[in-house]
Amino acid sequence: MRVSFDPLLFSTLALAGFISWLFFEYVLHRFVFHMKTTTYWGNIIHFLIHGHHHITPMDTNRVVFPPVPALLFGGPVWLGAVAAMGFEAGYAFLLGFVIGYLHYDMTHYFIHQTVPKSDMLKWHKSRHIHHHYHHPNVNYGISNPLFDILFGTLSAAKSKTQ
């Protein structure tokens, strides 16, 4: 079996996978992690997947998305990409998706566990802290504000002088 490699197609699919991760991150955070629950078990599950993180946001054990739940949420994407696009294209797309996931996890850890030095990272941290401590219904994009901008959920944290 001969496989041809098209670097432009590969890069385009990987970029599409990365942008798809940003959308997935936004939707998961906004509609799953912040869903309103009314039943006992719904409340328990919500607390375990995200509520505990909002109660103790600086807990190092609750800052990254654990691999097993990541597989449960990302597994359908993995299977769907290969089924819909074929092996080569599907895995190029998934490379970008996984890079997006790793970017999210590292950014989220960094935001919670370090003191950023660059203005860009300080801005990311202020957006996320604003989400945690003031308005949990805004700033759902952790690693990137793209979909917060597109869907009108971006909210800048007010500085101490405002």
PDB file of C-alpha atoms in Angstrom:
ATOM      1  CA  MET A   1       0.000   0.000   0.000  1.00  0.00           C
ATOM      2  CA  ARG A   2       1.414   3.357  -1.042  1.00  0.00           C
ATOM      3  CA  VAL A   3       0.524   6.472   0.956  1.00  0.00           C
ATOM      4  CA  SER A   4       1.099   9.911  -0.501  1.00  0.00           C
ATOM      5  CA  PHE A   5       1.881  12.791   1.844  1.00  0.00           C
ATOM      6  CA  ASP A   6       0.578  16.281   1.144  1.00  0.00           C
ATOM      7  CA  PRO A   7       2.111  18.691   3.699  1.00  0.00           C
ATOM      8  CA  LEU A   8      -0.434  21.437   2.963  1.00  0.00           C
ATOM      9  CA  LEU A   9      -3.392  19.101   3.428  1.00  0.00           C
ATOM     10  CA  PHE A  10      -1.833  17.613   6.554  1.00  0.00           C
ATOM     11  CA  SER A  11      -1.239  21.094   8.037  1.00  0.00           C
ATOM     12  CA  THR A  12      -4.730  22.277   7.123  1.00  0.00           C
ATOM     13  CA  LEU A  13      -6.330  19.230   8.743  1.00  0.00           C
ATOM     14  CA  ALA A  14      -4.158  19.603  11.860  1.00  0.00           C
ATOM     15  CA  LEU A  15      -5.136  23.277  12.112  1.00  0.00           C
ATOM     16  CA  ALA A  16      -8.795  22.298  11.677  1.00  0.00           C
ATOM     17  CA  GLY A  17      -8.332  19.787  14.502  1.00  0.00           C
ATOM     18  CA  PHE A  18      -6.803  22.450  16.746  1.00  0.00           C
ATOM     19  CA  ILE A  19      -9.644  24.904  16.069  1.00  0.00           C
ATOM     20  CA  SER A  20     -12.134  22.080  16.610  1.00  0.00           C
ATOM     21  CA  TRP A  21     -10.553  21.499  20.018  1.00  0.00           C
ATOM     22  CA  LEU A  22     -11.080  25.178  20.902  1.00  0.00           C
ATOM     23  CA  PHE A  23     -14.766  24.809  19.981  1.00  0.00           C
ATOM     24  CA  PHE A  24     -15.022  21.492  21.869  1.00  0.00           C
ATOM     25  CA  GLU A  25     -13.388  23.090  24.937  1.00  0.00           C
ATOM     26  CA  TYR A  26     -15.829  26.014  24.819  1.00  0.00           C
ATOM     27  CA  VAL A  27     -18.938  23.837  24.363  1.00  0.00           C
ATOM     28  CA  LEU A  28     -17.849  21.320  27.010  1.00  0.00           C
ATOM     29  CA  HIS A  29     -17.069  24.033  29.538  1.00  0.00           C
ATOM     30  CA  ARG A  30     -20.179  26.121  28.853  1.00  0.00           C
ATOM     31  CA  PHE A  31     -22.860  23.490  28.354  1.00  0.00           C
ATOM     32  CA  VAL A  32     -21.596  20.430  30.261  1.00  0.00           C
ATOM     33  CA  PHE A  33     -19.383  21.763  33.037  1.00  0.00           C
ATOM     34  CA  HIS A  34     -21.781  24.639  33.799  1.00  0.00           C
ATOM     35  CA  MET A  35     -25.081  22.860  33.203  1.00  0.00           C
ATOM     36  CA  LYS A  36     -27.862  23.429  35.689  1.00  0.00           C
ATOM     37  CA  THR A  37     -28.666  20.227  37.530  1.00  0.00           C
ATOM     38  CA  THR A  38     -31.750  19.533  39.623  1.00  0.00           C
ATOM     39  CA  THR A  39     -31.455  15.886  40.659  1.00  0.00           C
ATOM     40  CA  TYR A  40     -29.363  14.323  43.379  1.00  0.00           C
ATOM     41  CA  TRP A  41     -27.225  12.259  40.972  1.00  0.00           C
ATOM     42  CA  GLY A  42     -27.001  15.127  38.494  1.00  0.00           C
ATOM     43  CA  ASN A  43     -25.634  17.332  41.268  1.00  0.00           C
ATOM     44  CA  ILE A  44     -23.144  14.651  42.346  1.00  0.00           C
ATOM     45  CA  ILE A  45     -21.878  14.087  38.801  1.00  0.00           C
ATOM     46  CA  HIS A  46     -21.641  17.811  38.123  1.00  0.00           C
ATOM     47  CA  PHE A  47     -19.734  18.345  41.356  1.00  0.00           C
ATOM     48  CA  LEU A  48     -17.281  15.582  40.483  1.00  0.00           C
ATOM     49  CA  ILE A  49     -16.586  16.712  36.920  1.00  0.00           C
ATOM     50  CA  HIS A  50     -16.359  20.471  37.531  1.00  0.00           C
ATOM     51  CA  GLY A  51     -18.027  21.801  40.649  1.00  0.00           C
ATOM     52  CA  HIS A  52     -15.175  20.756  42.930  1.00  0.00           C
ATOM     53  CA  HIS A  53     -12.757  22.697  40.738  1.00  0.00           C
ATOM     54  CA  HIS A  54     -14.781  25.890  41.232  1.00  0.00           C
ATOM     55  CA  ILE A  55     -14.865  25.383  44.991  1.00  0.00           C
ATOM     56  CA  THR A  56     -11.101  24.780  45.235  1.00  0.00           C
ATOM     57  CA  PRO A  57      -9.619  26.277  42.060  1.00  0.00           C
ATOM     58  CA  MET A  58      -6.035  26.226  43.313  1.00  0.00           C
ATOM     59  CA  ASP A  59      -6.075  22.491  44.156  1.00  0.00           C
ATOM     60  CA  THR A  60      -3.316  20.977  42.008  1.00  0.00           C
ATOM     61  CA  ASN A  61      -5.255  17.704  41.776  1.00  0.00           C
ATOM     62  CA  ARG A  62      -8.307  19.390  40.203  1.00  0.00           C
ATOM     63  CA  VAL A  63      -6.681  21.661  37.663  1.00  0.00           C
ATOM     64  CA  VAL A  64      -6.079  19.392  34.665  1.00  0.00           C
ATOM     65  CA  PHE A  65      -8.602  17.216  32.896  1.00  0.00           C
ATOM     66  CA  PRO A  66      -7.849  13.599  33.934  1.00  0.00           C
ATOM     67  CA  PRO A  67      -7.000  11.156  31.111  1.00  0.00           C
ATOM     68  CA  VAL A  68      -9.898   8.726  31.676  1.00  0.00           C
ATOM     69  CA  PRO A  69     -12.673  11.352  31.467  1.00  0.00           C
ATOM     70  CA  ALA A  70     -10.756  12.916  28.569  1.00  0.00           C
ATOM     71  CA  LEU A  71     -11.019   9.598  26.730  1.00  0.00           C
ATOM     72  CA  LEU A  72     -14.734   9.369  27.523  1.00  0.00           C
ATOM     73  CA  PHE A  73     -15.382  12.858  26.137  1.00  0.00           C
ATOM     74  CA  GLY A  74     -12.822  12.689  23.332  1.00  0.00           C
ATOM     75  CA  GLY A  75     -13.308   9.047  22.313  1.00  0.00           C
ATOM     76  CA  PRO A  76     -16.285   9.758  20.053  1.00  0.00           C
ATOM     77  CA  VAL A  77     -14.282  12.530  18.353  1.00  0.00           C
ATOM     78  CA  TRP A  78     -11.402  10.119  17.817  1.00  0.00           C
ATOM     79  CA  LEU A  79     -13.577   7.387  16.347  1.00  0.00           C
ATOM     80  CA  GLY A  80     -15.686   9.859  14.374  1.00  0.00           C
ATOM     81  CA  ALA A  81     -12.721  11.620  12.779  1.00  0.00           C
ATOM     82  CA  VAL A  82     -11.193   8.398  11.484  1.00  0.00           C
ATOM     83  CA  ALA A  83     -14.578   7.064  10.351  1.00  0.00           C
ATOM     84  CA  ALA A  84     -15.543  10.311   8.587  1.00  0.00           C
ATOM     85  CA  MET A  85     -12.166  11.286   7.090  1.00  0.00           C
ATOM     86  CA  GLY A  86     -10.296   8.042   6.715  1.00  0.00           C
ATOM     87  CA  PHE A  87      -7.108   6.970   8.423  1.00  0.00           C
ATOM     88  CA  GLU A  88      -4.570   9.499   7.107  1.00  0.00           C
ATOM     89  CA  ALA A  89      -6.794  12.591   7.146  1.00  0.00           C
ATOM     90  CA  GLY A  90      -8.457  11.563  10.408  1.00  0.00           C
ATOM     91  CA  TYR A  91      -5.154  11.235  12.212  1.00  0.00           C
ATOM     92  CA  ALA A  92      -3.884  14.556  10.843  1.00  0.00           C
ATOM     93  CA  PHE A  93      -7.051  16.174  12.220  1.00  0.00           C
ATOM     94  CA  LEU A  94      -6.647  14.323  15.531  1.00  0.00           C
ATOM     95  CA  LEU A  95      -3.042  15.504  15.847  1.00  0.00           C
ATOM     96  CA  GLY A  96      -4.305  19.098  15.933  1.00  0.00           C
ATOM     97  CA  PHE A  97      -7.125  18.139  18.296  1.00  0.00           C
ATOM     98  CA  VAL A  98      -4.704  16.483  20.734  1.00  0.00           C
ATOM     99  CA  ILE A  99      -2.296  19.423  20.533  1.00  0.00           C
ATOM    100  CA  GLY A 100      -5.271  21.653  21.405  1.00  0.00           C
ATOM    101  CA  TYR A 101      -6.123  19.432  24.377  1.00  0.00           C
ATOM    102  CA  LEU A 102      -2.531  19.521  25.644  1.00  0.00           C
ATOM    103  CA  HIS A 103      -2.422  23.295  25.118  1.00  0.00           C
ATOM    104  CA  TYR A 104      -5.631  23.606  27.154  1.00  0.00           C
ATOM    105  CA  ASP A 105      -4.384  21.409  29.998  1.00  0.00           C
ATOM    106  CA  MET A 106      -1.005  23.142  30.229  1.00  0.00           C
ATOM    107  CA  THR A 107      -2.550  26.617  29.982  1.00  0.00           C
ATOM    108  CA  HIS A 108      -5.127  25.792  32.665  1.00  0.00           C
ATOM    109  CA  TYR A 109      -2.467  24.394  34.980  1.00  0.00           C
ATOM    110  CA  PHE A 110      -0.213  27.394  34.372  1.00  0.00           C
ATOM    111  CA  ILE A 111      -3.065  29.864  34.999  1.00  0.00           C
ATOM    112  CA  HIS A 112      -3.880  28.276  38.348  1.00  0.00           C
ATOM    113  CA  GLN A 113      -0.455  27.340  39.637  1.00  0.00           C
ATOM    114  CA  THR A 114       1.970  30.070  38.561  1.00  0.00           C
ATOM    115  CA  VAL A 115       2.389  33.822  38.469  1.00  0.00           C
ATOM    116  CA  PRO A 116       2.604  34.763  34.788  1.00  0.00           C
ATOM    117  CA  LYS A 117       5.201  37.288  33.708  1.00  0.00           C
ATOM    118  CA  SER A 118       4.079  38.204  30.186  1.00  0.00           C
ATOM    119  CA  ASP A 119       1.154  40.557  29.592  1.00  0.00           C
ATOM    120  CA  MET A 120      -0.607  37.983  27.399  1.00  0.00           C
ATOM    121  CA  LEU A 121      -0.504  35.291  30.075  1.00  0.00           C
ATOM    122  CA  LYS A 122      -1.520  37.806  32.755  1.00  0.00           C
ATOM    123  CA  TRP A 123      -4.545  38.642  30.580  1.00  0.00           C
ATOM    124  CA  HIS A 124      -5.430  34.937  30.188  1.00  0.00           C
ATOM    125  CA  LYS A 125      -5.171  34.480  33.942  1.00  0.00           C
ATOM    126  CA  SER A 126      -7.291  37.559  34.697  1.00  0.00           C
ATOM    127  CA  ARG A 127     -10.010  36.315  32.298  1.00  0.00           C
ATOM    128  CA  HIS A 128     -10.066  32.926  33.967  1.00  0.00           C
ATOM    129  CA  ILE A 129      -9.955  34.277  37.518  1.00  0.00           C
ATOM    130  CA  HIS A 130     -12.864  36.576  36.555  1.00  0.00           C
ATOM    131  CA  HIS A 131     -14.741  33.414  35.510  1.00  0.00           C
ATOM    132  CA  HIS A 132     -13.959  31.619  38.769  1.00  0.00           C
ATOM    133  CA  TYR A 133     -14.538  34.332  41.332  1.00  0.00           C
ATOM    134  CA  HIS A 134     -16.941  36.835  39.787  1.00  0.00           C
ATOM    135  CA  HIS A 135     -18.929  35.642  36.760  1.00  0.00           C
ATOM    136  CA  PRO A 136     -18.993  31.889  36.062  1.00  0.00           C
ATOM    137  CA  ASN A 137     -21.281  32.531  33.071  1.00  0.00           C
ATOM    138  CA  VAL A 138     -18.526  34.171  30.956  1.00  0.00           C
ATOM    139  CA  ASN A 139     -15.017  33.350  29.702  1.00  0.00           C
ATOM    140  CA  TYR A 140     -15.556  29.649  28.968  1.00  0.00           C
ATOM    141  CA  GLY A 141     -12.563  29.411  26.632  1.00  0.00           C
ATOM    142  CA  ILE A 142      -9.621  28.584  28.878  1.00  0.00           C
ATOM    143  CA  SER A 143      -6.803  28.301  26.381  1.00  0.00           C
ATOM    144  CA  ASN A 144      -8.137  30.812  23.865  1.00  0.00           C
ATOM    145  CA  PRO A 145     -10.936  33.412  23.838  1.00  0.00           C
ATOM    146  CA  LEU A 146     -11.905  32.846  20.167  1.00  0.00           C
ATOM    147  CA  PHE A 147     -15.319  31.308  20.800  1.00  0.00           C
ATOM    148  CA  ASP A 148     -16.040  33.629  23.736  1.00  0.00           C
ATOM    149  CA  ILE A 149     -15.579  36.478  21.255  1.00  0.00           C
ATOM    150  CA  LEU A 150     -17.730  34.804  18.588  1.00  0.00           C
ATOM    151  CA  PHE A 151     -20.562  33.918  20.993  1.00  0.00           C
ATOM    152  CA  GLY A 152     -20.474  37.090  23.089  1.00  0.00           C
ATOM    153  CA  THR A 153     -19.335  35.513  26.354  1.00  0.00           C
ATOM    154  CA  LEU A 154     -15.994  37.306  26.634  1.00  0.00           C
ATOM    155  CA  SER A 155     -15.838  39.537  29.678  1.00  0.00           C
ATOM    156  CA  ALA A 156     -12.753  41.434  30.704  1.00  0.00           C
ATOM    157  CA  ALA A 157     -11.887  41.485  34.356  1.00  0.00           C
ATOM    158  CA  LYS A 158     -12.110  44.950  35.806  1.00  0.00           C
ATOM    159  CA  SER A 159      -8.786  46.295  36.987  1.00  0.00           C
ATOM    160  CA  LYS A 160      -8.468  47.778  40.470  1.00  0.00           C
ATOM    161  CA  THR A 161      -8.543  51.284  38.960  1.00  0.00           C
ATOM    162  CA  GLN A 162     -11.842  50.755  37.065  1.00  0.00           C
TER     163      GLN A 162
END
